[in-house]
Structure formats: structure tokens, C-alpha cells
mmCIF file of C-alpha atoms in Angstrom:
data_model
loop_
_atom_site.group_PDB
_atom_site.id
_atom_site.type_symbol
_atom_site.label_atom_id
_atom_site.label_comp_id
_atom_site.label_asym_id
_atom_site.label_seq_id
_atom_site.Cartn_x
_atom_site.Cartn_y
_atom_site.Cartn_z
ATOM 1 C CA MET A 1 -10.437 -18.604 43.226
ATOM 2 C CA ASN A 2 -13.374 -16.147 42.142
ATOM 3 C CA LYS A 3 -13.839 -14.915 38.922
ATOM 4 C CA VAL A 4 -16.198 -11.243 38.914
ATOM 5 C CA LEU A 5 -17.447 -10.250 35.372
ATOM 6 C CA VAL A 6 -16.921 -6.603 34.997
ATOM 7 C CA LYS A 7 -19.531 -5.134 32.120
ATOM 8 C CA SER A 8 -18.277 -2.494 30.061
ATOM 9 C CA ILE A 9 -19.550 -1.028 27.169
ATOM 10 C CA LYS A 10 -15.648 -1.580 25.137
ATOM 11 C CA GLN A 11 -15.325 -5.307 26.292
ATOM 12 C CA ASN A 12 -16.442 -7.308 28.892
ATOM 13 C CA TYR A 13 -13.870 -8.450 31.091
ATOM 14 C CA PRO A 14 -12.917 -11.309 33.809
ATOM 15 C CA VAL A 15 -11.700 -10.542 37.416
ATOM 16 C CA PHE A 16 -9.483 -13.322 39.078
ATOM 17 C CA VAL A 17 -9.256 -13.144 42.854
ATOM 18 C CA GLY A 18 -7.644 -15.495 44.830
ATOM 19 C CA SER A 19 -4.335 -16.612 46.260
ATOM 20 C CA ASP A 20 -1.136 -18.499 43.758
ATOM 21 C CA THR A 21 -2.665 -17.037 40.999
ATOM 22 C CA LEU A 22 -0.067 -15.788 39.142
ATOM 23 C CA PRO A 23 1.110 -19.568 37.916
ATOM 24 C CA ILE A 24 -2.093 -19.363 35.583
ATOM 25 C CA LEU A 25 -0.996 -15.826 33.828
ATOM 26 C CA PRO A 26 0.168 -17.917 30.477
ATOM 27 C CA GLU A 27 -3.097 -20.282 30.280
ATOM 28 C CA LEU A 28 -5.279 -17.115 30.987
ATOM 29 C CA ILE A 29 -3.127 -15.075 27.930
ATOM 30 C CA SER A 30 -3.446 -18.387 25.242
ATOM 31 C CA GLU A 31 -7.310 -18.380 26.412
ATOM 32 C CA TYR A 32 -7.833 -14.359 25.482
ATOM 33 C CA ASP A 33 -5.816 -15.157 22.367
ATOM 34 C CA LEU A 34 -3.715 -12.360 23.475
ATOM 35 C CA PRO A 35 -0.620 -11.184 21.883
ATOM 36 C CA LYS A 36 2.619 -13.296 22.865
ATOM 37 C CA ARG A 37 4.820 -9.956 22.050
ATOM 38 C CA ILE A 38 4.568 -8.772 25.487
ATOM 39 C CA PHE A 39 5.794 -5.768 27.231
ATOM 40 C CA VAL A 40 5.766 -5.375 30.990
ATOM 41 C CA ILE A 41 5.590 -2.123 33.352
ATOM 42 C CA LEU A 42 6.354 -3.197 36.376
ATOM 43 C CA ASP A 43 6.957 -1.644 40.441
ATOM 44 C CA ARG A 44 10.218 -1.769 41.240
ATOM 45 C CA ASN A 45 9.577 -3.113 44.656
ATOM 46 C CA MET A 46 6.944 -6.185 42.641
ATOM 47 C CA LYS A 47 10.266 -6.920 40.445
ATOM 48 C CA GLN A 48 12.784 -7.059 44.112
ATOM 49 C CA TYR A 49 10.376 -9.687 46.106
ATOM 50 C CA PHE A 50 8.740 -11.540 42.903
ATOM 51 C CA GLY A 51 11.040 -10.387 40.001
ATOM 52 C CA ASN A 52 12.288 -14.243 39.336
ATOM 53 C CA LYS A 53 8.989 -15.407 39.354
ATOM 54 C CA ILE A 54 7.270 -13.048 37.578
ATOM 55 C CA LYS A 55 9.702 -13.687 35.085
ATOM 56 C CA ARG A 56 9.267 -17.092 34.476
ATOM 57 C CA THR A 57 5.699 -17.162 34.181
ATOM 58 C CA ILE A 58 5.681 -14.556 31.575
ATOM 59 C CA ASN A 59 8.603 -15.503 29.892
ATOM 60 C CA ALA A 60 7.067 -19.222 29.566
ATOM 61 C CA VAL A 61 4.733 -18.055 27.448
ATOM 62 C CA ALA A 62 5.974 -15.274 25.708
ATOM 63 C CA GLU A 63 7.762 -14.714 22.182
ATOM 64 C CA LYS A 64 9.510 -11.521 22.686
ATOM 65 C CA ILE A 65 9.686 -9.928 26.179
ATOM 66 C CA HIS A 66 10.777 -6.404 27.705
ATOM 67 C CA TYR A 67 10.843 -5.219 31.117
ATOM 68 C CA SER A 68 10.202 -1.630 32.160
ATOM 69 C CA VAL A 69 10.621 -1.325 35.596
ATOM 70 C CA VAL A 70 9.064 2.253 37.192
ATOM 71 C CA THR A 71 9.291 3.345 41.290
ATOM 72 C CA ALA A 72 5.653 3.583 41.765
ATOM 73 C CA SER A 73 4.846 7.279 43.298
ATOM 74 C CA GLU A 74 2.756 10.021 42.339
ATOM 75 C CA LYS A 75 5.572 12.327 40.698
ATOM 76 C CA ASN A 76 6.065 9.692 38.549
ATOM 77 C CA LYS A 77 2.673 9.635 36.907
ATOM 78 C CA SER A 78 3.359 11.719 35.147
ATOM 79 C CA LEU A 79 3.514 12.915 30.913
ATOM 80 C CA ASP A 80 7.535 12.600 31.825
ATOM 81 C CA ALA A 81 7.582 9.103 32.462
ATOM 82 C CA THR A 82 5.159 8.405 29.749
ATOM 83 C CA THR A 83 7.241 9.330 27.386
ATOM 84 C CA LYS A 84 9.875 7.593 28.704
ATOM 85 C CA ILE A 85 7.905 4.387 28.371
ATOM 86 C CA TYR A 86 6.891 5.155 24.606
ATOM 87 C CA SER A 87 10.060 5.859 23.712
ATOM 88 C CA ALA A 88 10.939 2.443 25.110
ATOM 89 C CA LEU A 89 8.401 1.161 23.342
ATOM 90 C CA TYR A 90 9.738 2.330 20.025
ATOM 91 C CA LYS A 91 13.035 1.092 20.520
ATOM 92 C CA GLN A 92 12.713 -2.147 21.208
ATOM 93 C CA GLN A 93 9.854 -2.227 17.497
ATOM 94 C CA PHE A 94 6.692 -3.279 19.819
ATOM 95 C CA GLY A 95 3.635 -2.821 17.574
ATOM 96 C CA ARG A 96 0.303 -3.115 17.457
ATOM 97 C CA ASP A 97 0.295 -7.010 18.312
ATOM 98 C CA THR A 98 2.014 -6.306 22.013
ATOM 99 C CA LEU A 99 0.294 -6.673 25.150
ATOM 100 C CA ILE A 100 1.114 -4.499 27.593
ATOM 101 C CA ILE A 101 1.215 -5.996 31.591
ATOM 102 C CA SER A 102 0.604 -3.854 34.777
ATOM 103 C CA ILE A 103 2.080 -5.119 37.984
ATOM 104 C CA GLY A 104 2.060 -2.674 40.523
ATOM 105 C CA GLY A 105 -0.386 -0.591 42.344
ATOM 106 C CA GLY A 106 -2.578 1.681 41.186
ATOM 107 C CA THR A 107 -0.243 4.692 40.157
ATOM 108 C CA ILE A 108 1.729 1.545 37.644
ATOM 109 C CA GLY A 109 -1.868 0.828 36.897
ATOM 110 C CA ASP A 110 -2.777 4.270 35.791
ATOM 111 C CA LEU A 111 0.391 4.601 33.924
ATOM 112 C CA ALA A 112 0.328 1.865 32.448
ATOM 113 C CA GLY A 113 -3.615 1.689 30.841
ATOM 114 C CA PHE A 114 -2.859 5.063 30.135
ATOM 115 C CA ILE A 115 -0.101 4.303 27.695
ATOM 116 C CA ALA A 116 -1.832 1.181 26.027
ATOM 117 C CA SER A 117 -4.702 3.481 25.130
ATOM 118 C CA THR A 118 -2.783 5.720 23.246
ATOM 119 C CA TYR A 119 0.163 3.752 21.846
ATOM 120 C CA MET A 120 -0.247 2.993 18.123
ATOM 121 C CA ARG A 121 -3.991 3.967 18.643
ATOM 122 C CA GLY A 122 -4.229 1.188 21.384
ATOM 123 C CA VAL A 123 -3.017 -1.612 22.265
ATOM 124 C CA PRO A 124 -4.369 -4.628 24.899
ATOM 125 C CA LEU A 125 -3.572 -4.876 28.549
ATOM 126 C CA VAL A 126 -3.916 -6.722 32.120
ATOM 127 C CA HIS A 127 -3.467 -5.438 35.030
ATOM 128 C CA ILE A 128 -1.977 -7.684 37.824
ATOM 129 C CA PRO A 129 -2.690 -5.740 41.079
ATOM 130 C CA THR A 130 -0.468 -5.746 43.558
ATOM 131 C CA THR A 131 -1.315 -3.338 46.691
ATOM 132 C CA PHE A 132 -5.017 -3.677 48.480
ATOM 133 C CA LEU A 133 -5.844 -0.859 47.093
ATOM 134 C CA SER A 134 -5.472 -1.537 43.507
ATOM 135 C CA MET A 135 -6.976 -4.701 44.325
ATOM 136 C CA VAL A 136 -10.339 -3.487 45.328
ATOM 137 C CA ASP A 137 -10.268 -0.313 43.382
ATOM 138 C CA SER A 138 -8.003 1.020 41.108
ATOM 139 C CA SER A 139 -7.636 -1.828 38.865
ATOM 140 C CA ILE A 140 -11.086 -2.178 37.797
ATOM 141 C CA GLY A 141 -13.733 0.305 35.880
ATOM 142 C CA SER A 142 -11.123 1.309 32.881
ATOM 143 C CA LYS A 143 -10.504 5.026 33.868
ATOM 144 C CA THR A 144 -6.529 5.647 33.280
ATOM 145 C CA SER A 145 -4.720 8.732 33.946
ATOM 146 C CA VAL A 146 -1.490 10.257 34.579
ATOM 147 C CA ASN A 147 -1.307 14.090 36.558
ATOM 148 C CA PHE A 148 -0.330 17.152 35.320
ATOM 149 C CA ARG A 149 1.448 20.023 37.031
ATOM 150 C CA GLU A 150 0.055 20.677 40.590
ATOM 151 C CA ALA A 151 -3.578 18.952 39.347
ATOM 152 C CA LYS A 152 -4.030 14.665 40.326
ATOM 153 C CA ASN A 153 -5.240 13.039 36.986
ATOM 154 C CA LEU A 154 -6.143 15.721 35.075
ATOM 155 C CA ILE A 155 -5.029 13.596 31.991
ATOM 156 C CA GLY A 156 -6.781 10.673 30.791
ATOM 157 C CA SER A 157 -8.886 8.473 29.426
ATOM 158 C CA PHE A 158 -10.875 4.898 29.679
ATOM 159 C CA ASN A 159 -9.520 1.543 28.743
ATOM 160 C CA SER A 160 -10.453 -1.658 29.331
ATOM 161 C CA PRO A 161 -8.237 -4.457 29.983
ATOM 162 C CA SER A 162 -8.508 -7.792 28.993
ATOM 163 C CA PHE A 163 -8.975 -9.486 31.752
ATOM 164 C CA VAL A 164 -7.488 -7.996 35.598
ATOM 165 C CA LEU A 165 -5.524 -11.112 37.801
ATOM 166 C CA ILE A 166 -5.512 -10.310 41.520
ATOM 167 C CA ASP A 167 -2.860 -12.711 43.660
ATOM 168 C CA ILE A 168 -3.755 -11.963 47.139
ATOM 169 C CA GLY A 169 -0.340 -13.721 47.938
ATOM 170 C CA PHE A 170 1.395 -10.144 47.296
ATOM 171 C CA LEU A 171 0.245 -8.291 50.078
ATOM 172 C CA LYS A 172 2.268 -10.437 52.680
ATOM 173 C CA THR A 173 5.179 -8.573 51.801
ATOM 174 C CA LEU A 174 3.832 -5.209 51.727
ATOM 175 C CA PRO A 175 4.661 -2.600 54.630
ATOM 176 C CA GLN A 176 1.711 -1.435 57.071
ATOM 177 C CA LYS A 177 1.673 1.584 55.473
ATOM 178 C CA GLU A 178 0.513 0.418 52.600
ATOM 179 C CA ILE A 179 -2.249 -1.841 53.797
ATOM 180 C CA ILE A 180 -3.431 1.138 55.675
ATOM 181 C CA SER A 181 -3.460 3.248 51.933
ATOM 182 C CA GLY A 182 -5.937 0.358 50.678
ATOM 183 C CA PHE A 183 -8.254 0.694 53.988
ATOM 184 C CA GLY A 184 -9.039 3.969 52.232
ATOM 185 C CA GLU A 185 -11.367 2.836 49.212
ATOM 186 C CA VAL A 186 -12.552 -0.078 51.560
ATOM 187 C CA ILE A 187 -13.742 2.383 53.946
ATOM 188 C CA LYS A 188 -15.079 4.582 51.012
ATOM 189 C CA TYR A 189 -17.610 0.916 49.692
ATOM 190 C CA SER A 190 -19.279 0.643 52.542
ATOM 191 C CA TYR A 191 -21.216 3.524 52.635
ATOM 192 C CA LEU A 192 -21.922 3.340 49.144
ATOM 193 C CA THR A 193 -24.672 0.336 50.203
ATOM 194 C CA ASP A 194 -26.432 -0.559 53.302
ATOM 195 C CA LYS A 195 -25.232 -0.739 56.564
ATOM 196 C CA THR A 196 -23.985 -4.490 55.932
ATOM 197 C CA LEU A 197 -20.506 -4.015 54.518
ATOM 198 C CA TYR A 198 -19.582 -1.022 57.147
ATOM 199 C CA ASN A 199 -20.997 -3.578 60.242
ATOM 200 C CA LYS A 200 -18.695 -6.075 59.176
ATOM 201 C CA LEU A 201 -15.826 -3.794 58.864
ATOM 202 C CA LEU A 202 -16.301 -2.365 62.475
ATOM 203 C CA SER A 203 -16.876 -6.186 63.919
ATOM 204 C CA ASP A 204 -14.152 -7.936 62.112
ATOM 205 C CA PHE A 205 -11.673 -5.021 62.330
ATOM 206 C CA HIS A 206 -9.163 -7.074 64.313
ATOM 207 C CA LEU A 207 -8.622 -9.226 60.872
ATOM 208 C CA LEU A 208 -8.482 -6.271 59.059
ATOM 209 C CA LYS A 209 -5.751 -4.808 60.581
ATOM 210 C CA LYS A 210 -4.057 -8.121 60.671
ATOM 211 C CA LEU A 211 -4.268 -8.521 57.286
ATOM 212 C CA ASN A 212 -6.695 -12.362 57.388
ATOM 213 C CA LEU A 213 -5.880 -12.863 53.749
ATOM 214 C CA LYS A 214 -9.759 -14.900 54.380
ATOM 215 C CA PHE A 215 -11.413 -12.288 55.238
ATOM 216 C CA ILE A 216 -9.242 -9.766 52.494
ATOM 217 C CA ASN A 217 -10.017 -12.055 49.879
ATOM 218 C CA GLU A 218 -14.035 -11.560 51.109
ATOM 219 C CA ILE A 219 -13.577 -7.896 51.102
ATOM 220 C CA ILE A 220 -11.911 -7.609 48.120
ATOM 221 C CA LEU A 221 -14.690 -9.905 46.379
ATOM 222 C CA GLN A 222 -17.886 -7.447 47.755
ATOM 223 C CA CYS A 223 -15.492 -4.791 46.914
ATOM 224 C CA ILE A 224 -15.077 -5.263 43.448
ATOM 225 C CA LYS A 225 -18.718 -6.423 43.257
ATOM 226 C CA ILE A 226 -19.875 -2.787 43.610
ATOM 227 C CA LYS A 227 -17.669 -1.143 41.902
ATOM 228 C CA SER A 228 -18.608 -3.469 38.930
ATOM 229 C CA ALA A 229 -21.905 -3.006 39.946
ATOM 230 C CA VAL A 230 -21.819 1.294 39.479
ATOM 231 C CA VAL A 231 -19.359 0.661 36.326
ATOM 232 C CA SER A 232 -21.845 -1.084 34.560
ATOM 233 C CA VAL A 233 -24.682 1.230 35.024
ATOM 234 C CA ASP A 234 -22.407 4.914 34.004
ATOM 235 C CA GLU A 235 -18.728 3.614 33.090
ATOM 236 C CA PHE A 236 -17.791 7.047 31.345
ATOM 237 C CA GLU A 237 -19.577 9.128 34.196
ATOM 238 C CA LYS A 238 -22.974 10.147 31.993
ATOM 239 C CA SER A 239 -25.856 9.682 34.299
ATOM 240 C CA GLY A 240 -23.898 10.768 37.319
ATOM 241 C CA LEU A 241 -23.737 7.485 39.132
ATOM 242 C CA ARG A 242 -20.445 6.908 38.788
ATOM 243 C CA LYS A 243 -20.018 10.054 40.785
ATOM 244 C CA ILE A 244 -20.309 8.206 43.502
ATOM 245 C CA LEU A 245 -17.193 5.933 43.589
ATOM 246 C CA ASN A 246 -15.802 9.825 44.555
ATOM 247 C CA PHE A 247 -16.836 9.922 48.235
ATOM 248 C CA GLY A 248 -14.583 11.557 49.917
ATOM 249 C CA HIS A 249 -12.030 12.163 46.853
ATOM 250 C CA THR A 250 -12.434 15.710 46.909
ATOM 251 C CA PHE A 251 -10.617 16.672 49.669
ATOM 252 C CA ALA A 252 -8.319 13.618 49.011
ATOM 253 C CA HIS A 253 -7.185 15.279 45.870
ATOM 254 C CA ALA A 254 -6.909 18.088 47.468
ATOM 255 C CA TYR A 255 -4.540 17.058 50.525
ATOM 256 C CA GLU A 256 -2.353 14.545 48.187
ATOM 257 C CA SER A 257 -1.286 17.716 46.098
ATOM 258 C CA ILE A 258 -0.252 19.685 48.635
ATOM 259 C CA SER A 259 1.823 17.582 50.689
ATOM 260 C CA ASN A 260 3.468 17.064 47.223
ATOM 261 C CA TYR A 261 1.940 13.116 47.097
ATOM 262 C CA LYS A 262 3.609 12.576 50.861
ATOM 263 C CA ILE A 263 0.566 11.470 51.907
ATOM 264 C CA SER A 264 -0.590 8.342 50.411
ATOM 265 C CA HIS A 265 -3.908 7.790 48.757
ATOM 266 C CA GLY A 266 -5.433 5.988 50.678
ATOM 267 C CA LYS A 267 -4.817 7.736 53.803
ATOM 268 C CA ALA A 268 -6.195 11.041 52.751
ATOM 269 C CA VAL A 269 -9.365 9.671 51.240
ATOM 270 C CA ILE A 270 -9.908 8.076 55.066
ATOM 271 C CA ILE A 271 -9.236 11.949 55.872
ATOM 272 C CA GLY A 272 -11.440 13.295 53.140
ATOM 273 C CA ILE A 273 -14.015 10.984 54.009
ATOM 274 C CA LEU A 274 -13.807 12.657 57.424
ATOM 275 C CA ASN A 275 -14.352 15.775 55.634
ATOM 276 C CA ALA A 276 -17.314 14.766 53.534
ATOM 277 C CA LEU A 277 -19.361 13.762 56.731
ATOM 278 C CA TYR A 278 -18.731 16.694 58.720
ATOM 279 C CA LEU A 279 -19.996 18.583 55.361
ATOM 280 C CA SER A 280 -22.905 16.135 54.823
ATOM 281 C CA TYR A 281 -23.723 17.173 59.046
ATOM 282 C CA GLU A 282 -22.971 20.690 58.550
ATOM 283 C CA LEU A 283 -25.745 20.863 55.376
ATOM 284 C CA GLY A 284 -27.980 19.234 57.211
ATOM 285 C CA PHE A 285 -27.936 15.983 55.414
ATOM 286 C CA ILE A 286 -27.317 13.640 58.052
ATOM 287 C CA ASN A 287 -27.928 14.261 62.281
ATOM 288 C CA GLN A 288 -25.198 13.777 64.895
ATOM 289 C CA ASN A 289 -26.212 10.531 65.575
ATOM 290 C CA LYS A 290 -26.019 9.447 61.671
ATOM 291 C CA LEU A 291 -22.820 11.124 62.128
ATOM 292 C CA ASP A 292 -21.335 9.358 65.551
ATOM 293 C CA LYS A 293 -22.141 6.301 63.367
ATOM 294 C CA MET A 294 -20.830 6.822 59.878
ATOM 295 C CA ILE A 295 -17.694 8.473 61.520
ATOM 296 C CA GLU A 296 -16.848 5.765 63.874
ATOM 297 C CA LEU A 297 -14.858 3.373 61.290
ATOM 298 C CA PRO A 298 -12.429 5.878 59.530
ATOM 299 C CA LEU A 299 -11.808 6.972 63.174
ATOM 300 C CA LYS A 300 -10.346 3.935 63.916
ATOM 301 C CA PHE A 301 -7.204 4.569 61.889
ATOM 302 C CA LYS A 302 -6.826 7.965 64.077
ATOM 303 C CA ALA A 303 -2.806 7.122 65.442
ATOM 304 C CA GLU A 304 -1.830 6.674 61.265
ATOM 305 C CA LEU A 305 -3.515 9.682 60.258
ATOM 306 C CA LYS A 306 -1.424 11.968 63.050
ATOM 307 C CA SER A 307 0.355 14.893 61.493
ATOM 308 C CA THR A 308 -1.814 15.846 58.079
ATOM 309 C CA LYS A 309 -2.926 19.164 59.678
ATOM 310 C CA PHE A 310 -2.695 21.905 56.907
ATOM 311 C CA ASP A 311 -4.270 25.117 56.343
ATOM 312 C CA GLY A 312 -7.659 25.331 55.121
ATOM 313 C CA GLU A 313 -7.189 28.112 52.652
ATOM 314 C CA ASP A 314 -4.019 25.937 51.069
ATOM 315 C CA ILE A 315 -6.684 23.091 50.305
ATOM 316 C CA LEU A 316 -9.443 25.338 49.411
ATOM 317 C CA ARG A 317 -6.767 26.691 46.249
ATOM 318 C CA SER A 318 -5.572 22.618 45.443
ATOM 319 C CA MET A 319 -9.552 21.725 45.046
ATOM 320 C CA ARG A 320 -9.673 24.131 42.433
ATOM 321 C CA TYR A 321 -8.346 21.753 39.997
ATOM 322 C CA ASP A 322 -10.935 18.775 41.276
ATOM 323 C CA LYS A 323 -12.931 17.843 37.507
ATOM 324 C CA LYS A 324 -15.742 17.484 39.814
ATOM 325 C CA ASN A 325 -16.069 21.352 39.217
ATOM 326 C CA LYS A 326 -18.570 22.973 37.382
ATOM 327 C CA GLU A 327 -18.903 26.611 36.485
ATOM 328 C CA GLY A 328 -15.369 27.540 38.852
ATOM 329 C CA GLN A 329 -17.318 25.740 41.575
ATOM 330 C CA ASN A 330 -16.955 23.119 44.215
ATOM 331 C CA ARG A 331 -19.139 19.804 44.154
ATOM 332 C CA PHE A 332 -18.851 17.633 46.534
ATOM 333 C CA VAL A 333 -20.315 13.837 46.789
ATOM 334 C CA LEU A 334 -22.004 13.937 50.378
ATOM 335 C CA ILE A 335 -23.887 11.628 52.262
ATOM 336 C CA LYS A 336 -27.479 11.209 53.368
ATOM 337 C CA ASP A 337 -27.703 7.459 54.404
ATOM 338 C CA PHE A 338 -26.247 4.467 53.582
ATOM 339 C CA GLY A 339 -27.120 3.857 50.396
ATOM 340 C CA GLU A 340 -28.219 6.777 49.358
ATOM 341 C CA ILE A 341 -25.009 9.405 48.324
ATOM 342 C CA LEU A 342 -25.552 12.951 46.738
ATOM 343 C CA VAL A 343 -23.929 14.270 43.821
ATOM 344 C CA ASP A 344 -22.804 17.589 42.510
ATOM 345 C CA VAL A 345 -23.419 19.239 46.211
ATOM 346 C CA ARG A 346 -22.606 22.613 46.615
ATOM 347 C CA ALA A 347 -20.956 24.600 49.855
ATOM 348 C CA ASN A 348 -20.004 27.858 50.277
ATOM 349 C CA LYS A 349 -16.376 28.122 51.208
ATOM 350 C CA LYS A 350 -17.204 29.570 54.538
ATOM 351 C CA ALA A 351 -18.822 25.325 55.556
ATOM 352 C CA VAL A 352 -15.892 23.934 53.934
ATOM 353 C CA LEU A 353 -13.326 25.730 55.679
ATOM 354 C CA LYS A 354 -15.374 25.073 59.172
ATOM 355 C CA VAL A 355 -15.158 21.499 58.061
ATOM 356 C CA LEU A 356 -11.601 21.680 57.138
ATOM 357 C CA ASN A 357 -10.249 22.848 60.577
ATOM 358 C CA LYS A 358 -12.948 20.621 62.325
ATOM 359 C CA THR A 359 -10.792 17.361 60.446
ATOM 360 C CA ASN A 360 -7.782 19.065 61.612
ATOM 361 C CA LYS A 361 -7.931 19.775 65.180
ATOM 362 C CA ILE A 362 -9.601 15.603 65.128
ATOM 363 C CA LEU A 363 -5.625 14.654 63.546
ATOM 364 C CA VAL A 364 -3.388 17.036 65.716
#
């Protein structure tokens, strides 16, 4: 098992990564002196596949236990779902001596993190991410949020967990579409540093697609280390460094929203990265040779991204709700070179529409 320490202003916390690590959860709860009154927010699919194992593990350490089972979807990452869980916490008489454990993907983690940060003004939190996407990205970094109307992640807070426990064995039961969804964030990280990770993903792409667990474990660790390094410097997005983690996301969130979240976050990120690369070229930040090199990896998912064509004007309208906007104008995260990311870049409507239409033609 590997351990990465994430530095946080509120509290530093470890991320444990390995295979079959779930059984050490009781030991970690005791080691970190966390409450034994435990409220679990559990993904419905995880209950189906691992319910007995999860209950055996947590019941072994819990003095009081309640499981709130949630269907993982962006629609359930909402204030309505939050209210239902608050009600369960209240009715079951959970107080400040409560440990909330999230077991699921990014939507479950976001929901649980937001609830843990607001219930009783904050209770301890542990993340057990079970999807590729949540393992490499959303469980790290202390951001929590819920959606509001058509705006993704509009309401949220910062809340660091006591620790994150990653068991890559959970990935064995995931459908291919969920694995591919996680690739979006992995690809994103490959642009944030030098070409090493990008070239590794290209050369060993077959291991990625086959879900070779040894290779996946290595990639998860690399992504966590990259995000941890960024978050430790700019946890609350004050200096601007953390904004580089939003590469491709202005476009991605718009695709998710107008599809009514039928497009998964990871797939939307891959499409968003393509748009960001084309816009970087259109604005003169990269030349044709760099563009050709940089689109090679996301285009390997071209077959999986088919049938995602949307009207450019609709995408632009959805972008109005992006959190990176300033003075009513969109701000984009673009690229000049591997490891050289540009933030708060303005682009006129004509240029944005041009790249949206170009991406649409590729994905037809």
C-alpha cells in the first residue's frame, strides 16, 4: 500500500492507495481517533456489489451506524438530496460526534463532503472513492459542492477529509463507460506537467484500456501527487494556480448541463480538452505541430465520444453559469506547452463558436 500526504490549511491528510485496502478501515478510524458513531453515504451500486463486505468492515468498529443509500447521479447531487440526508441525520440523533463516510464516486463524495462541512457546523469526513475518476481527482483537494438548477457545482464549500482510502479492487466491477469516464481527468493531468505522463499514457494505452491494475495503481498515484502539489500551494484558488486543474472544464460543464447530465463528467472533460486545445491553437498559443501532438491522446477515445454533437450557441449559453466567469465574460484555461497552462484567458464569441463547431465535426 502507498501513502501520499496532502497538505491542507485546515488539516493535512493522507491518501492510502492499494489493492484490498478496505479491511484496514477500522484500524485507521481508531488510529486517527475518529468518532465511532458512523453515518455512511453509500452508492447504490456499491451496496449491490460490496454491501456485505462494507457492512462487515464498518460494523466491526461502529458504536452506532446508519447507511444512507443514494443513486449516484448529478441530479442527486442537489439541495433536495442534501435535505433528505440532513433529515436522516437529525432523526437518527447524530450529533457533532459523528463520522461521515462516503463510499462511491465523485457525486457521492461531493454530496457527502458538503453535508459533512455543514451539518452541526462540520463533522469529520472520510472518503472511500470507488470510481476511477474519484480516485484520481474528486476525492482529493477539499472542494465539495452540489448543483443548483442548471448550474453545476454552484453551491459548495471547502472541507478536508481525515483521510482518503483507495481500494483499486472496486474498479473490477465498473462498466467500461465508467472506466472511460475516469480517463478524462487522467488525460487532463498529463498536460499539467512535462510530457512524461502524456507519453506514458500514449505508449501504454493498451494497459489503460485493459485496466491493468498494476498500471492503474501507478497512474492513480501520479495523478494524486500532481493534484496534491497544486492544492498544497493554492488550496482555496487564491493565487490562480489551482485554476489549472480546470483545463477543459469550462466546456465540459456546459456539455454536461445541456445534456441533462446524460454525458458523464469524464467524457465531457475529454471533449472539453479537445475544445481547449483547438481554442489554444485558434488564439495562437500553440502551433499546428503542438496541436497535432496534443490531440493524439484524447482522440484515442473518439469512438466512445460519438453522438455528442450539440449546438454551439447552446453551449455558449450554458457557459454563462461557469464559476470562472468575470464581469459577465467567460474565462478559459488554455495551454501554451506541456506544464505551461494559461488561466483567465478571454476569447471572443466568434473564436469559441469556431472551435465548438470544429470539435462537433470530429465527433460526428
